[in-house]
Amino acid sequence: MKFNQFGQINNIPYNQKVTELINLHFLDSNTLADTTANTLWLHFLSKSFPEAKSDSIKKSKLNTLLANSTQTVTDYIATKKVDATSFYCVALQLLDFEFENDFNPKTPLESLTTLNLYHHQQVNTVEQVVIAWYDLLCTYTKSGHTFLDKLTTKGYFTSFYQLPASSKPLFFNGKSLPIFDTSSLIFEVVYVESDLDTDDDGKADLLKVEVIRPKDTNDGLKVPVVYTASPYNQGVNDELGKKLTHNVDIPLKRKAPNQTSYADIEYHSHTKSVEKRISTGKTTVAEESFGRELSYTLNDYLLARGFAAVYAAGIGTKDSDGMRTCGSPAETASTVAVIEWLTGKRRAFTNKDDNVEIEAWWCNQNVAMTGKSYLGTLATAAATSGVSGLKTIISEAAISNWYDYYRDGGLVVAPGGFPGEDADVLTAECFSRKKQAADYLQIKSVFQQKLATITQNQDRETGNYNTFWDARNYLKNIQNIKCDVLMVHGLNDWNVKLRNVFNLYQALDKLPITKKIILHQGQHIYINNFQSLDFSDMINLWLSNKLYAVNNNADSILPNVLVQENTAESTWHTYPTWDAKNIKVHTFSFANKQLTTTPTPNSHLANFNNHLDEKDFLYYQKNITRWQQDLLKENSALASSRLIFKTEPLKNDLYLQGTPQVKLRVATNQDHGMLSLMLVDFGNAKRLGTSPTILATKALDEGFHWREDNLVEFKFANPTDAKMITKGHRNLQNRTNLWRNDELLAGTFYDLDFVLQPMFYHLTATHQLGLIIYSTDMEMTVRSNENISYSFDLAACQLSFDADVL
Amino acid sequence: MKFNQFGQINNIPYNQKVTELINLHFLDSNTLADTTANTLWLHFLSKSFPEAKSDSIKKSKLNTLLANSTQTVTDYIATKKVDATSFYCVALQLLDFEFENDFNPKTPLESLTTLNLYHHQQVNTVEQVVIAWYDLLCTYTKSGHTFLDKLTTKGYFTSFYQLPASSKPLFFNGKSLPIFDTSSLIFEVVYVESDLDTDDDGKADLLKVEVIRPKDTNDGLKVPVVYTASPYNQGVNDELGKKLTHNVDIPLKRKAPNQTSYADIEYHSHTKSVEKRISTGKTTVAEESFGRELSYTLNDYLLARGFAAVYAAGIGTKDSDGMRTCGSPAETASTVAVIEWLTGKRRAFTNKDDNVEIEAWWCNQNVAMTGKSYLGTLATAAATSGVSGLKTIISEAAISNWYDYYRDGGLVVAPGGFPGEDADVLTAECFSRKKQAADYLQIKSVFQQKLATITQNQDRETGNYNTFWDARNYLKNIQNIKCDVLMVHGLNDWNVKLRNVFNLYQALDKLPITKKIILHQGQHIYINNFQSLDFSDMINLWLSNKLYAVNNNADSILPNVLVQENTAESTWHTYPTWDAKNIKVHTFSFANKQLTTTPTPNSHLANFNNHLDEKDFLYYQKNITRWQQDLLKENSALASSRLIFKTEPLKNDLYLQGTPQVKLRVATNQDHGMLSLMLVDFGNAKRLGTSPTILATKALDEGFHWREDNLVEFKFANPTDAKMITKGHRNLQNRTNLWRNDELLAGTFYDLDFVLQPMFYHLTATHQLGLIIYSTDMEMTVRSNENISYSFDLAACQLSFDADVL
């Protein structure tokens, strides 16, 4: 158990601490006048039990706390003076740490150091008690949120709900306080009018927007918005998606060589003018409410803290007009339209028929976008529009280029776990207008025709980058981004692969914005409910700064690059950069089954054949996990269908960063072919589990009697012998670029430069680094068990990557 | 997808339906005066969108509904008359079923039949529209609750919150309506004074009780209570529990033969008089609140419907006095004390020091108990006290005799998944007074000493039934039960094994109470969030009857025995009884590897040796799941350490019920020994997964903007070759009974009557029934890999059980 707080500000001046404690009702202006350190300590402690409504209850709560190995805090205060040891012995109990199990009452400061929790060495004077108490309130509990959050869940802030709107929000330690009554939130729906007509009905597409805002906005408070654009949140068509999923058990096709240039396939935008509605009036009152949105618990947390939450599913979803287009510029425009309404630059109506306008009059015109996967993707998309009012995006596991989601290296390469999925499948999945029978019947033929166009244009035949994908490459518009960007991505995310966030991260380097990145050890998950990291606190700091303009130095306090360690539980490191520019390059040559630091002098051939025994092939097709495991083994039914090269056991730990590069000289016995490369950590070790462990169900209340989340953490699983670090795929006919088909003659050697997916990996000494070369990737590529041989001239092969040596 | 509603009343008279619809504000007294069927239908439909606050929004919602394959309901009503087809085409959409995927708009009545949802054949007249609409409100949606519940989650009942307390509760279809504002619930703590002094401090143990009650109680409404006694809900000591867990990798010990009789070990109660507090006054106002209790979502559901929820952890838990005793009479008394307070027969105080009394003045003195596992166990325990005011218990996965939890057949047999756990471990786990350092320090030595006594008295040496277990056998006091009992148990629950509920079920037969039992296909789980069963609705019906005295015929409407089918998804059958009294007995003899219906004429020996190759033993010790799988296989490393006997493939389906009985004639080559028996279904088939699949996360709101649950269902997993039906264990020295040690001489044959755990299992034709005889049960018994041979005289062996032939 270890805590990593980055959203805690530790250098607040004393006077400001006093002021903030007064605002928090922990002090009043008289408390400090004539007090002693002991009295003040007791005063603070007695305020730590908001559940106690009488002095007797308060006293009994105090009597549960030990100040040392033998005395309750009450007894202690009667006989001794507060010091750091007694203060933190009590503090650890308030933070839910357990006597004997989690800390030693004789050495609480050591326990705090081990737990990696901020604390002071001296707590003797009144001033020191003030300082230590202030910082304690910002310190994490065992329950995965701050002590202040714990007090919140016990009702500390209920008396603040009634404060006048003009006194809200309140900030403490640079972050907005949970003084907003979540039981009186206002839920309302409006329909934003876009400039689009994606369903060709001659009318501008209206977009349903779900708004949740604090009731204080009715009393004049203007609040910022966290906006989550989620195409999923009006429902999904799982059956249809399943039906449309493409067969991947087909052979790879030879592509006719050509000389296609980027200019030939470049996407150029075209605008279509759309007739707008004529306004019939204005109102400030919405006509539609809703029960429960599909929420992101981070937004729930922020709702208790003075932010409105806004959800929109966009074109082609239930209750909206239009057509799904999967990543297109129209989808981006539909996403941005909501921000334009929030910031007063676009109209919304109370319903879809009466044309009565309603403004976002309650909004302070500052917007952030949140959400993971497609949601984070649309945040990225919106940012590339440069729309004003969008102050920051927190893009988690986001796609930056749809080609990098559904394709790789001139191949159809599925997101991990979703073989056969493609842009058309996702389009159909999210087309929730289908959920409403009458609406669907009306739009069905347009939908089917437009869907067919997507199926055609995505081009599963070649896997090449074409106009369809160029229109869906947000990286082209990076230069438009004006907002600050906080990226979050799982280092084991093979759904949205790392290249998506790496390319965005690198491209942002050239822009005058603040960028931050968090790389965790998860797959495709959220991280706002981890015990070891104060993610919600960090976001509160970030958004208080970006949306409420609180001068809290968020830009400098939050680390630029925060990476979760893969060889230890609950450990996070900060780095200046991820792009590995100033780091040592490591280069390896290929020898017989080995990666060596001395070049292979003479031509030396190695080869494998993609074909498996039919029974084995069928088995692996159905047992992808087993295929993944067997691929890493020395001996398995896969042994002759791949090559493994390993380094000597490492003498030092290595931190692998950025993108591994591989040069190959390869020939096949056919006129077509594909290669997959995998970098592997070989060495028996305990490794973090693939999914976080639930430590406590529904244990994280995002406010008081409000929505809840499970508390989770990555824990070591049983030891394993190897782990994939990264991989990549390439069509041998895309040696030049992604849009041109190169010639491929059987029996001819070709040189190929291969860039694998990015990585950030701690490889420990004694382990071996391995590279596996294979063809069919059961999880991601087509799989036909074709009889193709691949030969490599090892003398012309090379692996290089950047890594810190520790 | 299939629905099974047992809480829906279908024979409500027309006039009552009208009255209830008026109460529900779906009708007012004038609506029916001058209406047509079409107008009334439209009227009902327009009330089905509580999120719509204007006519325009209502209209647009109506326009999403198709009345047939081509017309919206609005268009339809303009041109045609309502009939059953149009009514139910629209109804299915209101129930969240999807056009094309879930129903055919041309044949909605067929779809309803397939989905097993109640409906009418004629909906043409005003009266028929009223009837059909009323019943539709009580019908399940695809989302796993009734249409009325769906309306609730969209805010239908918010306007009812303000009704005067005197108009509450309201019932519809015999069940209490969610007209209680869960955002204004009152959370308060009191301390009930028991007659116990389990921590020997000379003072009567005070018990912390958490109360959640509707605010309407402050305005004079008296409400009943669902009370959950959970020793876990103030926290658990996982580390301590782990530390105390017993080593099971030890040999079985020979027991010295004796002549112990039941009288020798019978438990006799002794009462110790305890000094009570002197009251210093009375109040109606509590002094302590709380943030979040560890709740059961069924209680959350009931809180929105006019029931208070009460949680208490009992003696020896955080904030209470006393000592954990794991199932003892003192624990039962501590559980009952809370009911006595709720019903005005015992004092509680506002805090632990001032002796100010507070009554449960808001309670209508009717109490039910709810909860699973230890929680359901304490409900059973409380019921055996005969305490008045306790009207019913809903005991889920409950222990009826602690011997049947931690022991079996003169052996220490662990609950599945918890080898080495015992009464002392559980005692320590739940002793949450340890969570509060100061309190713990004070009680530590008493705790350790009393824990040591439990460790000694539970007697892991012999595994025999003794005074300790006799004191913890609730079955002895069954005759005291005065309340109605609804039992729920998983047919695959190997934590609390089936014998617990079977024995309770049988014993209740002799009592003048109503008993109901639900047997599901789960392991040790709750079932209130299943899509296919209206469990919450059934409980609402049951508790409206038992606690609000609503004359809804709950006793006759709810099935006596409700069993989830194991060969199909979402299928539930009703039966008159589970004890198999009137069912055909099937008897099999043992031949070489076979179970035959013709007796084996001559003595025929079969034998196995418990010893495994050391490497295999170590592997299985660490891989219990693999051991479980391999035991069922013809060939595995376990083959020589067990015997398998199989029937011929069955010609007919069999419904196995009650307890299988096995007669064995066995000899060992040692003076001690144990046997395990397992009944197995052999036959490749798709079977339900071991855990329910989550269909939708947080999709079940228990009220409006209230607490949530996941929607789940058992789904078929991949086909398997075999499945354990039931098993049992026996020490060969407990042939006579559980308290006496019989002689066991090496090389001597003994007869043994073996009763396996009860079952309710559908064995399909073509499958084979198998019996496996083995000794070490890696999951449950001690495991020492001892070299013991077991020989069986098959001519004297017999298997018999009760089963319906289909």
PDB file of C-alpha atoms in Angstrom, chain A residues 15-207:
ATOM      1  CA  ASN A  15      -1.997  33.043   6.372  1.00  0.00           C
ATOM      2  CA  GLN A  16      -3.730  31.550   3.407  1.00  0.00           C
ATOM      3  CA  LYS A  17      -4.046  28.278   5.252  1.00  0.00           C
ATOM      4  CA  VAL A  18      -5.727  30.099   8.125  1.00  0.00           C
ATOM      5  CA  THR A  19      -8.104  31.880   5.759  1.00  0.00           C
ATOM      6  CA  GLU A  20      -9.014  28.668   3.993  1.00  0.00           C
ATOM      7  CA  LEU A  21      -9.576  26.859   7.318  1.00  0.00           C
ATOM      8  CA  ILE A  22     -11.895  29.705   8.354  1.00  0.00           C
ATOM      9  CA  ASN A  23     -13.799  29.334   5.069  1.00  0.00           C
ATOM     10  CA  LEU A  24     -13.994  25.647   5.799  1.00  0.00           C
ATOM     11  CA  HIS A  25     -15.476  26.389   9.273  1.00  0.00           C
ATOM     12  CA  PHE A  26     -12.595  24.538  10.895  1.00  0.00           C
ATOM     13  CA  LEU A  27     -11.521  27.817  12.402  1.00  0.00           C
ATOM     14  CA  ASP A  28     -13.339  31.010  13.129  1.00  0.00           C
ATOM     15  CA  SER A  29     -11.532  34.311  13.414  1.00  0.00           C
ATOM     16  CA  ASN A  30     -11.354  33.953  17.227  1.00  0.00           C
ATOM     17  CA  THR A  31     -10.151  30.392  17.528  1.00  0.00           C
ATOM     18  CA  LEU A  32      -6.500  31.228  17.208  1.00  0.00           C
ATOM     19  CA  ALA A  33      -6.584  34.252  19.514  1.00  0.00           C
ATOM     20  CA  ASP A  34      -6.006  32.659  22.863  1.00  0.00           C
ATOM     21  CA  THR A  35      -5.406  29.030  22.255  1.00  0.00           C
ATOM     22  CA  THR A  36      -2.774  26.427  22.972  1.00  0.00           C
ATOM     23  CA  ALA A  37      -1.501  23.779  20.646  1.00  0.00           C
ATOM     24  CA  ASN A  38      -3.362  21.093  22.632  1.00  0.00           C
ATOM     25  CA  THR A  39      -6.646  23.001  22.677  1.00  0.00           C
ATOM     26  CA  LEU A  40      -6.442  23.685  18.981  1.00  0.00           C
ATOM     27  CA  TRP A  41      -5.646  20.063  18.234  1.00  0.00           C
ATOM     28  CA  LEU A  42      -8.643  18.945  20.265  1.00  0.00           C
ATOM     29  CA  HIS A  43     -10.767  21.560  18.529  1.00  0.00           C
ATOM     30  CA  PHE A  44      -9.788  20.215  15.122  1.00  0.00           C
ATOM     31  CA  LEU A  45     -10.315  16.625  16.195  1.00  0.00           C
ATOM     32  CA  SER A  46     -13.755  17.337  17.565  1.00  0.00           C
ATOM     33  CA  LYS A  47     -14.712  18.769  14.179  1.00  0.00           C
ATOM     34  CA  SER A  48     -13.701  15.556  12.477  1.00  0.00           C
ATOM     35  CA  PHE A  49     -16.896  13.686  13.286  1.00  0.00           C
ATOM     36  CA  PRO A  50     -19.690  15.333  11.348  1.00  0.00           C
ATOM     37  CA  GLU A  51     -21.875  12.346  12.200  1.00  0.00           C
ATOM     38  CA  ALA A  52     -21.783  13.389  15.875  1.00  0.00           C
ATOM     39  CA  LYS A  53     -24.634  15.761  16.683  1.00  0.00           C
ATOM     40  CA  SER A  54     -23.941  16.032  20.411  1.00  0.00           C
ATOM     41  CA  ASP A  55     -20.943  16.558  22.664  1.00  0.00           C
ATOM     42  CA  SER A  56     -21.373  13.102  24.155  1.00  0.00           C
ATOM     43  CA  ILE A  57     -21.109  11.451  20.764  1.00  0.00           C
ATOM     44  CA  LYS A  58     -18.138  13.631  19.870  1.00  0.00           C
ATOM     45  CA  LYS A  59     -16.462  12.638  23.105  1.00  0.00           C
ATOM     46  CA  SER A  60     -17.057   8.960  22.499  1.00  0.00           C
ATOM     47  CA  LYS A  61     -15.639   9.279  18.970  1.00  0.00           C
ATOM     48  CA  LEU A  62     -12.549  11.021  20.339  1.00  0.00           C
ATOM     49  CA  ASN A  63     -12.175   8.237  22.861  1.00  0.00           C
ATOM     50  CA  THR A  64     -11.762   5.707  20.059  1.00  0.00           C
ATOM     51  CA  LEU A  65      -8.485   7.377  19.060  1.00  0.00           C
ATOM     52  CA  LEU A  66      -5.136   6.421  20.546  1.00  0.00           C
ATOM     53  CA  ALA A  67      -2.462   9.095  20.839  1.00  0.00           C
ATOM     54  CA  ASN A  68       0.212   6.542  21.641  1.00  0.00           C
ATOM     55  CA  SER A  69       0.437   2.860  22.496  1.00  0.00           C
ATOM     56  CA  THR A  70      -1.501   3.227  25.725  1.00  0.00           C
ATOM     57  CA  GLN A  71      -3.426   6.507  25.914  1.00  0.00           C
ATOM     58  CA  THR A  72      -6.518   7.797  24.196  1.00  0.00           C
ATOM     59  CA  VAL A  73      -6.110  11.227  22.701  1.00  0.00           C
ATOM     60  CA  THR A  74      -8.303  12.662  25.456  1.00  0.00           C
ATOM     61  CA  ASP A  75      -6.116  11.163  28.166  1.00  0.00           C
ATOM     62  CA  TYR A  76      -3.006  12.226  26.320  1.00  0.00           C
ATOM     63  CA  ILE A  77      -4.102  15.837  26.013  1.00  0.00           C
ATOM     64  CA  ALA A  78      -4.832  15.953  29.738  1.00  0.00           C
ATOM     65  CA  THR A  79      -1.261  14.965  30.555  1.00  0.00           C
ATOM     66  CA  LYS A  80       1.050  15.716  27.654  1.00  0.00           C
ATOM     67  CA  LYS A  81       1.653  18.188  24.848  1.00  0.00           C
ATOM     68  CA  VAL A  82       0.967  17.469  21.209  1.00  0.00           C
ATOM     69  CA  ASP A  83       4.000  16.534  19.169  1.00  0.00           C
ATOM     70  CA  ALA A  84       4.490  15.091  15.714  1.00  0.00           C
ATOM     71  CA  THR A  85       4.346  11.522  16.995  1.00  0.00           C
ATOM     72  CA  SER A  86       1.042  11.900  18.836  1.00  0.00           C
ATOM     73  CA  PHE A  87      -0.443  14.125  16.145  1.00  0.00           C
ATOM     74  CA  TYR A  88       0.283  11.625  13.398  1.00  0.00           C
ATOM     75  CA  CYS A  89      -0.579   8.592  15.501  1.00  0.00           C
ATOM     76  CA  VAL A  90      -4.068  10.072  15.735  1.00  0.00           C
ATOM     77  CA  ALA A  91      -3.973  11.319  12.138  1.00  0.00           C
ATOM     78  CA  LEU A  92      -3.301   7.844  10.776  1.00  0.00           C
ATOM     79  CA  GLN A  93      -6.415   6.585  12.529  1.00  0.00           C
ATOM     80  CA  LEU A  94      -8.454   9.444  11.084  1.00  0.00           C
ATOM     81  CA  LEU A  95      -7.111   8.424   7.676  1.00  0.00           C
ATOM     82  CA  ASP A  96      -8.535   4.912   8.225  1.00  0.00           C
ATOM     83  CA  PHE A  97      -5.191   3.215   8.758  1.00  0.00           C
ATOM     84  CA  GLU A  98      -5.301   0.460  11.290  1.00  0.00           C
ATOM     85  CA  PHE A  99      -3.353   0.188  14.466  1.00  0.00           C
ATOM     86  CA  GLU A 100      -0.922  -2.775  14.257  1.00  0.00           C
ATOM     87  CA  ASN A 101      -1.859  -3.703  10.682  1.00  0.00           C
ATOM     88  CA  ASP A 102      -1.020  -0.468   8.887  1.00  0.00           C
ATOM     89  CA  PHE A 103       1.034   1.544  11.352  1.00  0.00           C
ATOM     90  CA  ASN A 104       3.019   1.330  14.517  1.00  0.00           C
ATOM     91  CA  PRO A 105       1.766   3.845  17.113  1.00  0.00           C
ATOM     92  CA  LYS A 106       5.331   4.316  18.305  1.00  0.00           C
ATOM     93  CA  THR A 107       6.626   5.373  14.901  1.00  0.00           C
ATOM     94  CA  PRO A 108       3.798   6.980  12.959  1.00  0.00           C
ATOM     95  CA  LEU A 109       6.162   9.234  10.997  1.00  0.00           C
ATOM     96  CA  GLU A 110       7.968   6.219   9.635  1.00  0.00           C
ATOM     97  CA  SER A 111       4.626   4.708   8.644  1.00  0.00           C
ATOM     98  CA  LEU A 112       3.696   7.919   6.816  1.00  0.00           C
ATOM     99  CA  THR A 113       7.008   7.833   4.959  1.00  0.00           C
ATOM    100  CA  THR A 114       6.416   4.218   3.958  1.00  0.00           C
ATOM    101  CA  LEU A 115       2.887   5.039   2.863  1.00  0.00           C
ATOM    102  CA  ASN A 116       4.319   8.000   0.933  1.00  0.00           C
ATOM    103  CA  LEU A 117       1.963  10.475   2.614  1.00  0.00           C
ATOM    104  CA  TYR A 118       2.953  14.099   3.139  1.00  0.00           C
ATOM    105  CA  HIS A 119       3.616  15.078   6.762  1.00  0.00           C
ATOM    106  CA  HIS A 120       5.639  17.367   9.013  1.00  0.00           C
ATOM    107  CA  GLN A 121       8.447  16.583  11.418  1.00  0.00           C
ATOM    108  CA  GLN A 122       7.428  19.142  14.039  1.00  0.00           C
ATOM    109  CA  VAL A 123       3.944  19.625  15.395  1.00  0.00           C
ATOM    110  CA  ASN A 124       4.357  21.481  18.670  1.00  0.00           C
ATOM    111  CA  THR A 125       3.163  25.048  18.326  1.00  0.00           C
ATOM    112  CA  VAL A 126      -0.231  26.467  17.464  1.00  0.00           C
ATOM    113  CA  GLU A 127       1.084  27.471  14.086  1.00  0.00           C
ATOM    114  CA  GLN A 128       2.467  24.004  13.454  1.00  0.00           C
ATOM    115  CA  VAL A 129      -0.851  22.435  14.428  1.00  0.00           C
ATOM    116  CA  VAL A 130      -2.636  24.710  11.957  1.00  0.00           C
ATOM    117  CA  ILE A 131      -0.190  23.816   9.212  1.00  0.00           C
ATOM    118  CA  ALA A 132      -0.240  20.094   9.902  1.00  0.00           C
ATOM    119  CA  TRP A 133      -4.025  19.984  10.177  1.00  0.00           C
ATOM    120  CA  TYR A 134      -4.483  21.890   6.931  1.00  0.00           C
ATOM    121  CA  ASP A 135      -2.203  19.459   5.132  1.00  0.00           C
ATOM    122  CA  LEU A 136      -3.844  16.496   6.816  1.00  0.00           C
ATOM    123  CA  LEU A 137      -7.191  17.508   5.357  1.00  0.00           C
ATOM    124  CA  CYS A 138      -5.609  17.217   1.901  1.00  0.00           C
ATOM    125  CA  THR A 139      -3.981  13.866   2.623  1.00  0.00           C
ATOM    126  CA  TYR A 140      -5.213  10.584   1.238  1.00  0.00           C
ATOM    127  CA  THR A 141      -6.993   8.040   3.414  1.00  0.00           C
ATOM    128  CA  LYS A 142      -6.699   4.296   3.038  1.00  0.00           C
ATOM    129  CA  SER A 143     -10.100   4.524   1.364  1.00  0.00           C
ATOM    130  CA  GLY A 144      -8.701   6.201  -1.736  1.00  0.00           C
ATOM    131  CA  HIS A 145      -9.715   9.797  -1.300  1.00  0.00           C
ATOM    132  CA  THR A 146      -8.615  12.725   0.882  1.00  0.00           C
ATOM    133  CA  PHE A 147      -9.501  13.148   4.526  1.00  0.00           C
ATOM    134  CA  LEU A 148     -11.661  16.075   3.419  1.00  0.00           C
ATOM    135  CA  ASP A 149     -13.465  13.752   0.997  1.00  0.00           C
ATOM    136  CA  LYS A 150     -13.992  11.324   3.860  1.00  0.00           C
ATOM    137  CA  LEU A 151     -15.521  14.092   5.959  1.00  0.00           C
ATOM    138  CA  THR A 152     -17.674  14.935   2.946  1.00  0.00           C
ATOM    139  CA  THR A 153     -19.101  11.416   2.813  1.00  0.00           C
ATOM    140  CA  LYS A 154     -20.078  11.771   6.463  1.00  0.00           C
ATOM    141  CA  GLY A 155     -21.991  14.995   5.810  1.00  0.00           C
ATOM    142  CA  TYR A 156     -19.453  17.682   6.768  1.00  0.00           C
ATOM    143  CA  PHE A 157     -20.572  20.030   3.994  1.00  0.00           C
ATOM    144  CA  THR A 158     -24.359  19.736   4.227  1.00  0.00           C
ATOM    145  CA  SER A 159     -24.544  23.037   6.106  1.00  0.00           C
ATOM    146  CA  PHE A 160     -22.675  24.712   3.245  1.00  0.00           C
ATOM    147  CA  TYR A 161     -25.416  23.834   0.747  1.00  0.00           C
ATOM    148  CA  GLN A 162     -27.462  26.800   1.929  1.00  0.00           C
ATOM    149  CA  LEU A 163     -24.691  29.359   1.422  1.00  0.00           C
ATOM    150  CA  PRO A 164     -25.774  32.104  -0.984  1.00  0.00           C
ATOM    151  CA  ALA A 165     -24.834  31.455  -4.610  1.00  0.00           C
ATOM    152  CA  SER A 166     -22.577  34.494  -4.420  1.00  0.00           C
ATOM    153  CA  SER A 167     -20.393  32.687  -1.834  1.00  0.00           C
ATOM    154  CA  LYS A 168     -19.889  29.718  -4.106  1.00  0.00           C
ATOM    155  CA  PRO A 169     -17.733  28.001  -5.171  1.00  0.00           C
ATOM    156  CA  LEU A 170     -15.228  27.669  -2.332  1.00  0.00           C
ATOM    157  CA  PHE A 171     -11.689  26.458  -2.894  1.00  0.00           C
ATOM    158  CA  PHE A 172      -9.376  24.671  -0.517  1.00  0.00           C
ATOM    159  CA  ASN A 173      -5.796  23.839  -1.370  1.00  0.00           C
ATOM    160  CA  GLY A 174      -6.495  25.079  -4.867  1.00  0.00           C
ATOM    161  CA  LYS A 175      -9.408  22.732  -5.438  1.00  0.00           C
ATOM    162  CA  SER A 176     -13.160  23.238  -5.491  1.00  0.00           C
ATOM    163  CA  LEU A 177     -15.006  22.013  -2.391  1.00  0.00           C
ATOM    164  CA  PRO A 178     -18.017  19.665  -2.398  1.00  0.00           C
ATOM    165  CA  ILE A 179     -20.476  22.267  -1.129  1.00  0.00           C
ATOM    166  CA  PHE A 180     -23.110  21.640  -3.795  1.00  0.00           C
ATOM    167  CA  ASP A 181     -26.243  19.699  -2.943  1.00  0.00           C
ATOM    168  CA  THR A 182     -26.352  16.726  -5.295  1.00  0.00           C
ATOM    169  CA  SER A 183     -29.859  15.819  -4.141  1.00  0.00           C
ATOM    170  CA  SER A 184     -31.216  18.983  -5.762  1.00  0.00           C
ATOM    171  CA  LEU A 185     -29.351  18.912  -9.071  1.00  0.00           C
ATOM    172  CA  ILE A 186     -31.311  20.034 -12.100  1.00  0.00           C
ATOM    173  CA  PHE A 187     -31.572  17.537 -14.962  1.00  0.00           C
ATOM    174  CA  GLU A 188     -32.643  19.009 -18.286  1.00  0.00           C
ATOM    175  CA  VAL A 189     -32.552  18.349 -21.996  1.00  0.00           C
ATOM    176  CA  VAL A 190     -32.107  20.819 -24.849  1.00  0.00           C
ATOM    177  CA  TYR A 191     -31.735  20.348 -28.590  1.00  0.00           C
ATOM    178  CA  VAL A 192     -28.748  22.121 -30.154  1.00  0.00           C
ATOM    179  CA  GLU A 193     -29.082  23.104 -33.782  1.00  0.00           C
ATOM    180  CA  SER A 194     -26.006  22.182 -35.803  1.00  0.00           C
ATOM    181  CA  ASP A 195     -24.973  23.366 -39.266  1.00  0.00           C
ATOM    182  CA  LEU A 196     -25.103  19.786 -40.473  1.00  0.00           C
ATOM    183  CA  ASP A 197     -27.631  17.768 -42.426  1.00  0.00           C
ATOM    184  CA  THR A 198     -26.094  14.315 -42.186  1.00  0.00           C
ATOM    185  CA  ASP A 199     -29.391  12.505 -42.742  1.00  0.00           C
ATOM    186  CA  ASP A 200     -30.172  14.466 -45.919  1.00  0.00           C
ATOM    187  CA  ASP A 201     -33.626  15.512 -44.766  1.00  0.00           C
ATOM    188  CA  GLY A 202     -33.064  19.142 -45.751  1.00  0.00           C
ATOM    189  CA  LYS A 203     -33.124  20.279 -42.121  1.00  0.00           C
ATOM    190  CA  ALA A 204     -30.235  21.182 -39.844  1.00  0.00           C
ATOM    191  CA  ASP A 205     -29.572  18.235 -37.505  1.00  0.00           C
ATOM    192  CA  LEU A 206     -30.786  18.839 -33.957  1.00  0.00           C
ATOM    193  CA  LEU A 207     -28.651  17.306 -31.221  1.00  0.00           C
TER     194      LEU A 207
END
